[in-house]
């Protein structure tokens, strides 16, 4: 063989392979195009460099054997993916005919053979052809799972509920081993699928959802996948990708199949990993839409590092908004109202909680959902105790959220003696006006009814003064607008509540 007929091929910088130019070009359309213009006897060897050859040196050698074996090779599930992608890259038509015939029979492959093909697809990341093959293989994998479950319906009956302890977030090896043993009859495939890359797992989950695979089983796999992977990876980016895949899939599943308490475990992980806003919105919607199932401990999420608040109040505001947007009424709404009142009482002593944020919590749920304002009154009392420096206007805004009719007799009496609810003042440019003063009423035990009557009158007077202040503010705005539109008009507006 003359030296000019020897071809050196550099494969992705991994390895250089020396081949006969005549033999390899006989089958490869790509090399024929590259070497077609080279002189028949150039000095020295010809060299071709491939920087993105799919599968690297291993798949190139596999294809070379076909060329050196007079165009014959054995195509099987264990090598078809690499051969197909390499043949596509090198334009070896005879190999493509055989690989495509083999791929048409994917549905008849055994489970291990499909997994091997998928592993090869994730090794061929640079090949666009591998992506389409992965989808076909994934569809075959899910189909086999569906058939296996249909063939053994008794296995589904032994599946624990979504709220099982198997969903707990832990990296404890004993916990993981216990999970495997107790659910091996229906989750035998969990560990085998875990060898796939996060991208392929995401594709696998999408195919499962499209095929309407059992949502409880998908949920169990998601939490198992997240737990095991978090124990094996250290990169924040990898953990973020895994968690985002988990949340995206949970979001499209039947809510009744997703353990609600476990969503708060996901939430704490998500807050620490700074996941994308769109994925976080999905998680908040899942939690908020079922807020009636939450407990006070669930809502007491520590505030982010940059915030001075003790608890993440904005998060609870978003949860509740998601719940209210679902237009839920009746007992569910009342249950959430009680929960929010408990939360308000818990965060009220926080000295860093701004009055505007506290007011947002007080007015978060419709007043009709509250049968009593006892908790609200006590929470405001605690907040005023911790925030002695509030302006009269800020204090008044908080106090006006209380409904006198929804307070008990004891609380009404307490208001009249509560110094924090007395002497609320506001300064106006023209006058200093007393807005609220609840005087103490000294009565004997025989005049309790009179006392309650007087307290009721005092509270109504207070509410009228609040309305008066609001009207005065509105009139001032109208007055300014009138002056700006007709400067020549010197007519003054009447003063209210003077």
Short mmCIF file of C-alpha atoms in Angstrom, two decimals:
data_model
loop_
_atom_site.label_atom_id
_atom_site.label_comp_id
_atom_site.label_asym_id
_atom_site.label_seq_id
_atom_site.Cartn_x
_atom_site.Cartn_y
_atom_site.Cartn_z
CA UNK A 1 0.00 0.00 0.00
CA UNK A 2 1.45 3.40 -1.00
CA UNK A 3 1.99 5.97 1.71
CA UNK A 4 -0.34 8.44 0.00
CA UNK A 5 -3.26 6.02 0.51
CA UNK A 6 -2.95 6.04 4.30
CA UNK A 7 -5.45 8.29 6.07
CA UNK A 8 -4.99 9.57 9.62
CA UNK A 9 -8.20 10.43 11.44
CA UNK A 10 -8.06 12.43 14.69
CA UNK A 11 -11.18 11.65 16.76
CA UNK A 12 -12.12 14.51 19.10
CA UNK A 13 -8.51 14.81 20.21
CA UNK A 14 -8.84 11.46 22.01
CA UNK A 15 -7.10 9.18 19.56
CA UNK A 16 -5.63 9.12 16.05
CA UNK A 17 -6.55 6.15 13.85
CA UNK A 18 -4.71 5.20 10.63
CA UNK A 19 -6.89 3.74 7.88
CA UNK A 20 -6.80 2.91 4.20
CA UNK A 21 -8.21 5.84 2.31
CA UNK A 22 -9.62 3.60 -0.43
CA UNK A 23 -11.44 1.28 1.96
CA UNK A 24 -12.95 3.93 4.21
CA UNK A 25 -13.95 6.25 1.36
CA UNK A 26 -15.70 3.36 -0.40
CA UNK A 27 -18.44 3.48 2.28
CA UNK A 28 -18.26 7.00 3.79
CA UNK A 29 -19.88 9.81 1.85
CA UNK A 30 -18.51 12.39 4.30
CA UNK A 31 -14.87 11.41 3.70
CA UNK A 32 -15.38 11.21 -0.06
CA UNK A 33 -16.53 14.85 0.01
CA UNK A 34 -13.63 15.93 2.22
CA UNK A 35 -10.91 14.11 0.29
CA UNK A 36 -12.34 14.35 -3.20
CA UNK A 37 -10.15 17.32 -4.15
CA UNK A 38 -6.89 15.97 -2.65
CA UNK A 39 -4.13 14.94 -5.09
CA UNK A 40 -3.87 11.19 -5.74
CA UNK A 41 -0.34 10.96 -4.31
CA UNK A 42 0.25 13.83 -1.93
CA UNK A 43 3.52 13.83 -0.04
CA UNK A 44 3.04 12.30 3.42
CA UNK A 45 -0.18 11.00 4.95
CA UNK A 46 -3.55 12.70 4.67
CA UNK A 47 -5.11 13.79 7.95
CA UNK A 48 -8.71 14.51 8.90
CA UNK A 49 -9.68 16.01 12.24
CA UNK A 50 -13.15 15.49 13.75
CA UNK A 51 -13.87 17.58 16.84
CA UNK A 52 -17.48 16.51 17.45
CA UNK A 53 -17.64 12.89 16.35
CA UNK A 54 -20.60 11.20 18.16
CA UNK A 55 -19.43 8.53 20.57
CA UNK A 56 -15.74 9.37 20.14
CA UNK A 57 -13.07 6.84 19.16
CA UNK A 58 -15.15 3.85 20.29
CA UNK A 59 -17.98 4.43 17.82
CA UNK A 60 -15.54 5.35 15.02
CA UNK A 61 -13.69 2.04 15.47
CA UNK A 62 -17.05 0.24 15.45
CA UNK A 63 -17.87 1.82 12.11
CA UNK A 64 -14.39 1.16 10.73
CA UNK A 65 -14.77 -2.57 11.38
CA UNK A 66 -17.85 -2.55 9.16
CA UNK A 67 -15.82 -0.97 6.35
CA UNK A 68 -12.93 -3.43 6.73
CA UNK A 69 -15.34 -6.38 6.87
CA UNK A 70 -16.61 -5.86 3.29
CA UNK A 71 -19.66 -3.92 4.47
CA UNK A 72 -20.90 -6.53 6.91
CA UNK A 73 -21.54 -6.15 10.63
CA UNK A 74 -23.86 -7.41 13.32
CA UNK A 75 -26.30 -4.72 14.44
CA UNK A 76 -27.91 -5.38 17.81
CA UNK A 77 -29.54 -3.36 20.62
CA UNK A 78 -26.22 -3.09 22.45
CA UNK A 79 -24.49 -1.22 19.60
CA UNK A 80 -27.25 0.15 17.36
CA UNK A 81 -27.35 3.64 18.90
CA UNK A 82 -23.62 4.27 18.51
CA UNK A 83 -23.53 2.70 15.05
CA UNK A 84 -26.54 4.69 13.87
CA UNK A 85 -25.19 8.05 15.04
CA UNK A 86 -21.70 7.34 13.67
CA UNK A 87 -23.11 6.17 10.33
CA UNK A 88 -25.28 9.27 10.12
CA UNK A 89 -22.25 11.48 10.74
CA UNK A 90 -20.05 9.62 8.23
CA UNK A 91 -22.91 9.11 5.71
CA UNK A 92 -22.45 5.33 5.55
CA UNK A 93 -25.72 4.37 3.87
CA UNK A 94 -25.36 0.59 4.15
CA UNK A 95 -25.01 0.78 7.92
CA UNK A 96 -27.97 3.17 8.25
CA UNK A 97 -30.23 0.68 6.47
CA UNK A 98 -29.37 -2.00 9.03
CA UNK A 99 -29.58 0.27 12.10
CA UNK A 100 -32.96 1.68 11.08
CA UNK A 101 -34.32 -1.84 10.63
CA UNK A 102 -33.10 -2.74 14.12
CA UNK A 103 -34.60 0.43 15.63
CA UNK A 104 -38.00 -0.41 14.14
CA UNK A 105 -38.11 -3.37 16.51
CA UNK A 106 -37.47 -1.36 19.72
CA UNK A 107 -40.77 -2.41 21.25
CA UNK A 108 -39.60 -6.04 21.20
CA UNK A 109 -36.34 -5.30 23.02
CA UNK A 110 -35.86 -6.49 26.59
CA UNK A 111 -35.89 -3.92 29.42
CA UNK A 112 -32.05 -4.06 29.92
CA UNK A 113 -31.48 -3.55 26.19
CA UNK A 114 -33.62 -0.39 26.17
CA UNK A 115 -31.71 0.95 29.16
CA UNK A 116 -28.36 0.29 27.46
CA UNK A 117 -29.59 2.21 24.42
CA UNK A 118 -30.63 5.14 26.61
CA UNK A 119 -27.25 5.17 28.36
CA UNK A 120 -25.57 5.36 24.96
CA UNK A 121 -27.84 8.27 24.00
CA UNK A 122 -26.70 10.30 27.00
CA UNK A 123 -23.07 9.58 26.06
CA UNK A 124 -23.75 11.05 22.60
CA UNK A 125 -24.73 14.52 23.82
CA UNK A 126 -23.23 16.25 20.76
CA UNK A 127 -25.41 14.26 18.35
CA UNK A 128 -28.83 15.65 17.43
CA UNK A 129 -29.68 12.19 16.14
CA UNK A 130 -29.28 10.79 19.66
CA UNK A 131 -32.06 13.04 20.94
CA UNK A 132 -34.66 11.58 18.57
CA UNK A 133 -33.49 8.05 19.39
CA UNK A 134 -33.80 8.80 23.11
CA UNK A 135 -37.46 9.74 22.67
CA UNK A 136 -38.18 6.45 20.87
CA UNK A 137 -36.34 4.43 23.48
CA UNK A 138 -38.04 6.29 26.33
CA UNK A 139 -41.46 5.61 24.84
CA UNK A 140 -40.60 1.90 24.66
CA UNK A 141 -39.36 1.94 28.26
CA UNK A 142 -42.58 3.50 29.58
CA UNK A 143 -44.67 1.12 27.50
CA UNK A 144 -42.92 -1.83 29.14
CA UNK A 145 -43.60 -0.35 32.59
CA UNK A 146 -47.29 0.07 31.76
CA UNK A 147 -47.53 -3.52 30.55
CA UNK A 148 -45.72 -4.81 33.64
CA UNK A 149 -48.10 -2.99 36.01
CA UNK A 150 -51.17 -4.12 34.07
CA UNK A 151 -49.90 -7.69 34.27
CA UNK A 152 -49.61 -7.50 38.08
CA UNK A 153 -52.53 -5.41 39.40
CA UNK A 154 -52.00 -6.75 42.91
CA UNK A 155 -48.80 -4.76 43.13
CA UNK A 156 -50.69 -1.50 42.87
CA UNK A 157 -52.81 -2.47 45.83
CA UNK A 158 -49.77 -2.69 48.08
CA UNK A 159 -48.70 0.84 47.22
CA UNK A 160 -48.72 3.12 50.27
CA UNK A 161 -50.64 6.36 50.24
CA UNK A 162 -49.00 9.59 49.06
CA UNK A 163 -48.69 10.69 52.69
CA UNK A 164 -46.57 7.65 53.57
CA UNK A 165 -43.36 8.18 55.50
CA UNK A 166 -41.56 6.93 52.42
CA UNK A 167 -41.80 10.46 51.08
CA UNK A 168 -39.75 11.99 53.88
CA UNK A 169 -36.75 14.01 52.85
CA UNK A 170 -33.64 12.38 54.23
CA UNK A 171 -30.21 11.32 53.12
CA UNK A 172 -30.00 8.72 55.86
CA UNK A 173 -28.79 5.44 54.36
CA UNK A 174 -31.00 3.32 56.64
CA UNK A 175 -34.06 5.31 55.57
CA UNK A 176 -33.22 4.83 51.90
CA UNK A 177 -32.64 1.09 52.38
CA UNK A 178 -35.95 0.76 54.19
CA UNK A 179 -37.68 2.51 51.32
CA UNK A 180 -36.24 0.03 48.82
CA UNK A 181 -37.24 -3.04 50.81
CA UNK A 182 -40.81 -1.95 51.56
CA UNK A 183 -41.70 -0.96 48.02
CA UNK A 184 -39.58 -3.27 45.86
CA UNK A 185 -42.58 -5.10 44.46
CA UNK A 186 -43.84 -2.10 42.51
CA UNK A 187 -40.75 0.12 42.35
CA UNK A 188 -38.15 -2.35 41.11
CA UNK A 189 -37.30 -0.01 38.25
CA UNK A 190 -36.54 3.09 40.36
CA UNK A 191 -32.82 2.47 40.81
CA UNK A 192 -32.33 1.36 37.22
CA UNK A 193 -33.76 4.62 35.87
CA UNK A 194 -31.60 6.66 38.26
CA UNK A 195 -28.53 5.91 36.12
CA UNK A 196 -29.91 8.23 33.44
CA UNK A 197 -28.92 11.88 33.22
CA UNK A 198 -31.27 14.58 34.62
CA UNK A 199 -32.20 15.58 31.06
CA UNK A 200 -33.21 12.01 30.15
CA UNK A 201 -35.07 11.57 33.43
CA UNK A 202 -37.04 14.73 32.60
CA UNK A 203 -37.91 13.24 29.18
CA UNK A 204 -38.84 9.94 30.86
CA UNK A 205 -41.23 11.74 33.22
CA UNK A 206 -42.88 13.69 30.41
CA UNK A 207 -43.53 10.47 28.50
CA UNK A 208 -44.99 8.87 31.64
CA UNK A 209 -47.38 11.80 32.11
CA UNK A 210 -48.43 11.73 28.43
CA UNK A 211 -49.15 8.03 28.68
CA UNK A 212 -51.28 8.68 31.79
CA UNK A 213 -49.07 6.51 33.95
CA UNK A 214 -50.24 6.01 37.55
CA UNK A 215 -49.74 9.41 39.23
CA UNK A 216 -49.09 7.96 42.68
CA UNK A 217 -46.21 5.88 41.30
CA UNK A 218 -44.79 8.87 39.44
CA UNK A 219 -44.94 10.90 42.65
CA UNK A 220 -43.17 8.18 44.61
CA UNK A 221 -40.45 7.99 41.98
CA UNK A 222 -39.99 11.78 41.96
CA UNK A 223 -39.40 12.01 45.70
CA UNK A 224 -37.15 8.95 45.66
CA UNK A 225 -35.22 10.34 42.69
CA UNK A 226 -34.77 13.72 44.39
CA UNK A 227 -33.67 12.18 47.69
CA UNK A 228 -31.14 9.71 46.26
CA UNK A 229 -29.68 12.18 43.76
CA UNK A 230 -29.25 14.89 46.40
CA UNK A 231 -27.15 12.42 48.40
CA UNK A 232 -24.88 11.70 45.44
CA UNK A 233 -24.31 15.14 43.92
CA UNK A 234 -22.62 18.15 45.50
CA UNK A 235 -23.07 20.83 42.83
CA UNK A 236 -25.79 23.40 43.51
CA UNK A 237 -26.53 23.60 39.79
CA UNK A 238 -27.13 19.85 39.57
CA UNK A 239 -29.38 19.92 42.62
CA UNK A 240 -31.29 22.87 41.20
CA UNK A 241 -31.87 21.00 37.91
CA UNK A 242 -33.08 17.90 39.76
CA UNK A 243 -35.43 19.88 41.98
CA UNK A 244 -36.85 21.92 39.10
CA UNK A 245 -37.60 18.69 37.20
CA UNK A 246 -39.33 17.34 40.32
CA UNK A 247 -41.48 20.46 40.74
CA UNK A 248 -42.35 20.75 37.04
CA UNK A 249 -43.60 17.16 37.00
CA UNK A 250 -45.48 17.38 40.32
CA UNK A 251 -47.29 20.44 38.99
CA UNK A 252 -48.97 18.51 36.16
CA UNK A 253 -50.00 15.54 38.32
CA UNK A 254 -53.33 15.01 40.06
CA UNK A 255 -53.16 17.03 43.31
CA UNK A 256 -54.67 14.17 45.29
CA UNK A 257 -51.66 12.01 44.36
CA UNK A 258 -49.10 14.48 45.71
CA UNK A 259 -48.47 14.42 49.50
CA UNK A 260 -49.18 17.96 50.65
CA UNK A 261 -46.81 17.95 53.62
CA UNK A 262 -43.92 16.93 51.40
CA UNK A 263 -44.41 20.06 49.31
CA UNK A 264 -43.13 22.09 52.26
CA UNK A 265 -40.00 19.93 52.28
CA UNK A 266 -39.54 20.74 48.61
CA UNK A 267 -40.15 24.40 49.42
CA UNK A 268 -37.33 24.56 51.96
CA UNK A 269 -34.95 22.97 49.47
CA UNK A 270 -36.11 25.35 46.73
CA UNK A 271 -35.52 28.43 48.89
CA UNK A 272 -31.97 27.29 49.58
CA UNK A 273 -31.17 26.59 45.92
CA UNK A 274 -32.63 29.76 44.41
CA UNK A 275 -34.60 27.95 41.70
CA UNK A 276 -36.09 29.83 38.75
CA UNK A 277 -39.01 32.15 39.41
CA UNK A 278 -41.37 30.30 37.06
CA UNK A 279 -40.77 26.98 38.82
CA UNK A 280 -41.11 28.60 42.25
CA UNK A 281 -44.46 30.06 41.15
CA UNK A 282 -45.67 26.54 40.33
CA UNK A 283 -44.65 25.28 43.77
CA UNK A 284 -46.35 28.22 45.49
CA UNK A 285 -49.55 27.58 43.51
CA UNK A 286 -49.56 23.90 44.49
CA UNK A 287 -49.22 24.83 48.15
CA UNK A 288 -51.56 27.82 48.07
CA UNK A 289 -54.41 26.09 46.26
CA UNK A 290 -54.60 23.52 49.08
CA UNK A 291 -53.84 25.90 51.95
CA UNK A 292 -56.68 24.51 54.06
CA UNK A 293 -54.47 21.44 54.62
CA UNK A 294 -51.57 23.45 56.01
CA UNK A 295 -50.63 23.88 59.66
CA UNK A 296 -49.11 26.85 61.45
CA UNK A 297 -45.72 25.12 61.57
CA UNK A 298 -45.85 24.72 57.78
CA UNK A 299 -46.23 28.47 57.33
CA UNK A 300 -43.49 29.51 59.76
CA UNK A 301 -40.81 29.58 57.08
CA UNK A 302 -37.71 31.59 58.05
CA UNK A 303 -37.23 34.78 56.08
CA UNK A 304 -34.58 34.89 53.31
CA UNK A 305 -31.08 35.94 54.31
CA UNK A 306 -31.38 39.47 52.88
CA UNK A 307 -34.58 40.21 54.81
CA UNK A 308 -34.68 41.44 58.41
CA UNK A 309 -38.03 39.77 59.16
CA UNK A 310 -38.11 36.66 61.32
CA UNK A 311 -40.54 34.88 58.99
CA UNK A 312 -41.16 34.88 55.25
CA UNK A 313 -44.39 36.94 55.32
CA UNK A 314 -44.48 37.61 51.56
CA UNK A 315 -44.56 33.87 50.93
CA UNK A 316 -47.68 33.45 53.09
CA UNK A 317 -49.30 36.39 51.33
CA UNK A 318 -48.73 34.66 47.98
CA UNK A 319 -50.00 31.31 49.31
CA UNK A 320 -53.22 32.93 50.49
CA UNK A 321 -53.71 34.83 47.25
CA UNK A 322 -53.40 31.55 45.32
CA UNK A 323 -56.00 30.02 47.63
CA UNK A 324 -58.42 32.93 47.26
CA UNK A 325 -57.96 32.98 43.48
CA UNK A 326 -59.33 29.44 43.53
CA UNK A 327 -62.64 30.94 44.73
CA UNK A 328 -62.98 28.45 47.60
CA UNK A 329 -65.77 29.15 50.06
CA UNK A 330 -67.46 27.72 53.12
CA UNK A 331 -65.57 25.64 55.65
CA UNK A 332 -62.32 25.68 53.68
CA UNK A 333 -62.23 29.47 53.65
CA UNK A 334 -63.01 29.68 57.38
CA UNK A 335 -60.27 27.15 58.11
CA UNK A 336 -57.74 29.23 56.19
CA UNK A 337 -58.93 32.39 57.97
CA UNK A 338 -58.28 30.74 61.35
CA UNK A 339 -54.87 29.61 60.14
CA UNK A 340 -53.93 33.11 58.97
CA UNK A 341 -55.10 34.59 62.29
CA UNK A 342 -52.80 32.16 64.11
CA UNK A 343 -49.96 33.16 61.79
CA UNK A 344 -50.63 36.86 62.42
CA UNK A 345 -50.45 36.30 66.17
CA UNK A 346 -47.14 34.45 65.71
CA UNK A 347 -45.44 37.18 63.63
CA UNK A 348 -46.93 40.19 65.48
CA UNK A 349 -44.09 40.49 68.06
CA UNK A 350 -41.46 40.72 65.28
CA UNK A 351 -39.92 44.20 65.78
CA UNK A 352 -38.80 44.32 62.13
CA UNK A 353 -42.24 43.66 60.64
CA UNK A 354 -43.39 46.85 58.91
CA UNK A 355 -46.90 48.17 59.68
CA UNK A 356 -47.83 48.04 55.97
CA UNK A 357 -46.92 44.33 55.84
CA UNK A 358 -48.79 43.62 59.08
CA UNK A 359 -51.82 45.47 57.70
CA UNK A 360 -51.66 43.32 54.54
CA UNK A 361 -51.90 40.22 56.73
CA UNK A 362 -54.84 41.64 58.69
CA UNK A 363 -56.82 42.39 55.54
CA UNK A 364 -55.71 39.28 53.65
CA UNK A 365 -58.87 37.19 54.03
CA UNK A 366 -62.40 38.58 53.65
CA UNK A 367 -63.95 39.68 56.95
CA UNK A 368 -66.93 37.41 56.31
CA UNK A 369 -64.63 34.40 56.81
CA UNK A 370 -63.92 35.47 60.41
CA UNK A 371 -66.57 34.60 62.96
CA UNK A 372 -64.60 36.36 65.70
CA UNK A 373 -62.01 39.13 65.90
CA UNK A 374 -60.59 37.95 69.22
CA UNK A 375 -57.34 36.70 67.65
CA UNK A 376 -57.04 39.83 65.53
CA UNK A 377 -57.44 42.08 68.56
CA UNK A 378 -54.80 40.20 70.55
CA UNK A 379 -52.40 40.21 67.58
CA UNK A 380 -52.78 43.99 67.12
CA UNK A 381 -52.27 44.47 70.84
CA UNK A 382 -48.98 42.51 70.65
CA UNK A 383 -47.88 44.37 67.54
CA UNK A 384 -48.49 47.78 69.16
CA UNK A 385 -46.57 46.60 72.22
CA UNK A 386 -43.56 45.72 70.02
CA UNK A 387 -43.85 48.85 67.85
CA UNK A 388 -44.29 51.74 70.24
CA UNK A 389 -42.90 54.20 67.70
CA UNK A 390 -45.76 53.94 65.21
CA UNK A 391 -47.40 57.14 64.05
CA UNK A 392 -51.02 57.81 64.97
CA UNK A 393 -52.04 57.20 61.36
CA UNK A 394 -50.30 53.80 61.28
CA UNK A 395 -51.90 52.78 64.58
CA UNK A 396 -55.30 53.92 63.39
CA UNK A 397 -55.01 51.89 60.16
CA UNK A 398 -54.40 48.76 62.21
CA UNK A 399 -57.12 49.43 64.80
CA UNK A 400 -59.80 50.09 62.20
CA UNK A 401 -59.51 46.47 60.96
CA UNK A 402 -61.23 45.32 64.18
CA UNK A 403 -64.98 44.85 64.12
CA UNK A 404 -66.57 45.76 67.48
CA UNK A 405 -69.48 43.41 66.90
CA UNK A 406 -67.09 40.43 66.57
CA UNK A 407 -65.41 41.00 69.94
CA UNK A 408 -66.48 39.28 73.13
CA UNK A 409 -67.80 41.24 76.11
CA UNK A 410 -64.50 40.68 77.89
CA UNK A 411 -62.48 42.01 74.95
CA UNK A 412 -64.73 45.06 74.60
CA UNK A 413 -64.10 45.85 78.26
CA UNK A 414 -60.38 45.28 77.72
CA UNK A 415 -60.31 47.76 74.84
CA UNK A 416 -61.68 50.48 77.10
CA UNK A 417 -58.82 49.91 79.54
CA UNK A 418 -56.09 49.31 76.94
CA UNK A 419 -53.73 52.30 76.90
CA UNK A 420 -52.41 51.32 73.48
CA UNK A 421 -55.87 51.90 71.99
CA UNK A 422 -56.32 55.31 73.67
CA UNK A 423 -55.11 58.71 72.64
CA UNK A 424 -54.52 57.86 68.99
CA UNK A 425 -53.82 61.25 67.43
CA UNK A 426 -53.14 62.60 64.00
CA UNK A 427 -51.63 65.95 63.06
CA UNK A 428 -53.22 67.93 60.26
CA UNK A 429 -51.74 71.10 58.74
CA UNK A 430 -54.68 73.15 59.97
CA UNK A 431 -55.49 71.44 63.22
CA UNK A 432 -54.55 68.76 65.72
CA UNK A 433 -57.54 66.51 66.00
CA UNK A 434 -58.23 63.70 68.44
CA UNK A 435 -59.41 60.72 66.37
CA UNK A 436 -59.86 58.02 68.96
CA UNK A 437 -60.25 58.12 72.73
CA UNK A 438 -62.03 55.37 74.56
CA UNK A 439 -62.69 56.63 78.06
CA UNK A 440 -62.75 54.33 81.03
CA UNK A 441 -66.18 53.63 82.30
CA UNK A 442 -66.44 53.06 86.02
CA UNK A 443 -69.61 51.22 86.85
CA UNK A 444 -70.76 48.93 89.58
CA UNK A 445 -71.65 45.31 89.11
CA UNK A 446 -75.34 46.26 88.85
CA UNK A 447 -74.73 48.41 85.77
CA UNK A 448 -73.00 45.91 83.45
CA UNK A 449 -75.63 46.35 80.74
CA UNK A 450 -75.20 50.11 80.90
CA UNK A 451 -71.45 49.67 80.67
CA UNK A 452 -71.77 47.50 77.53
CA UNK A 453 -74.17 50.00 76.01
CA UNK A 454 -71.82 52.91 76.62
CA UNK A 455 -68.86 50.95 75.26
CA UNK A 456 -70.87 50.16 72.13
CA UNK A 457 -71.67 53.85 71.68
CA UNK A 458 -68.02 54.77 72.16
CA UNK A 459 -66.92 52.22 69.56
CA UNK A 460 -69.47 53.49 67.05
CA UNK A 461 -68.29 57.05 67.65
CA UNK A 462 -64.77 55.85 66.95
CA UNK A 463 -65.89 54.26 63.66
CA UNK A 464 -67.70 57.45 62.66
CA UNK A 465 -64.57 59.48 63.36
CA UNK A 466 -62.57 57.10 61.17
CA UNK A 467 -65.06 57.57 58.34
CA UNK A 468 -64.94 61.31 58.93
CA UNK A 469 -61.15 61.33 58.63
CA UNK A 470 -61.33 59.37 55.41
CA UNK A 471 -63.90 61.79 53.97
CA UNK A 472 -61.78 64.77 54.99
CA UNK A 473 -58.78 63.30 53.17
CA UNK A 474 -60.87 62.78 50.05
CA UNK A 475 -62.21 66.32 50.23
CA UNK A 476 -58.71 67.71 50.51
CA UNK A 477 -57.80 65.90 47.29
CA UNK A 478 -60.90 67.32 45.58
CA UNK A 479 -60.02 70.78 46.89
CA UNK A 480 -56.53 70.64 45.40
CA UNK A 481 -57.88 69.44 42.04
CA UNK A 482 -60.47 72.25 42.05
CA UNK A 483 -57.82 74.89 42.75
CA UNK A 484 -55.61 73.61 39.94
CA UNK A 485 -58.48 73.57 37.40
CA UNK A 486 -59.99 76.98 38.27
CA UNK A 487 -57.47 79.25 39.95
CA UNK A 488 -59.85 82.20 39.90
CA UNK A 489 -62.42 80.50 42.07
CA UNK A 490 -61.81 81.47 45.73
CA UNK A 491 -64.72 79.49 47.15
CA UNK A 492 -63.52 77.36 50.07
CA UNK A 493 -64.79 73.89 50.87
CA UNK A 494 -66.48 73.30 54.23
CA UNK A 495 -64.40 71.66 56.94
CA UNK A 496 -65.56 68.30 58.16
CA UNK A 497 -65.49 67.08 61.74
CA UNK A 498 -64.18 70.40 63.04
#
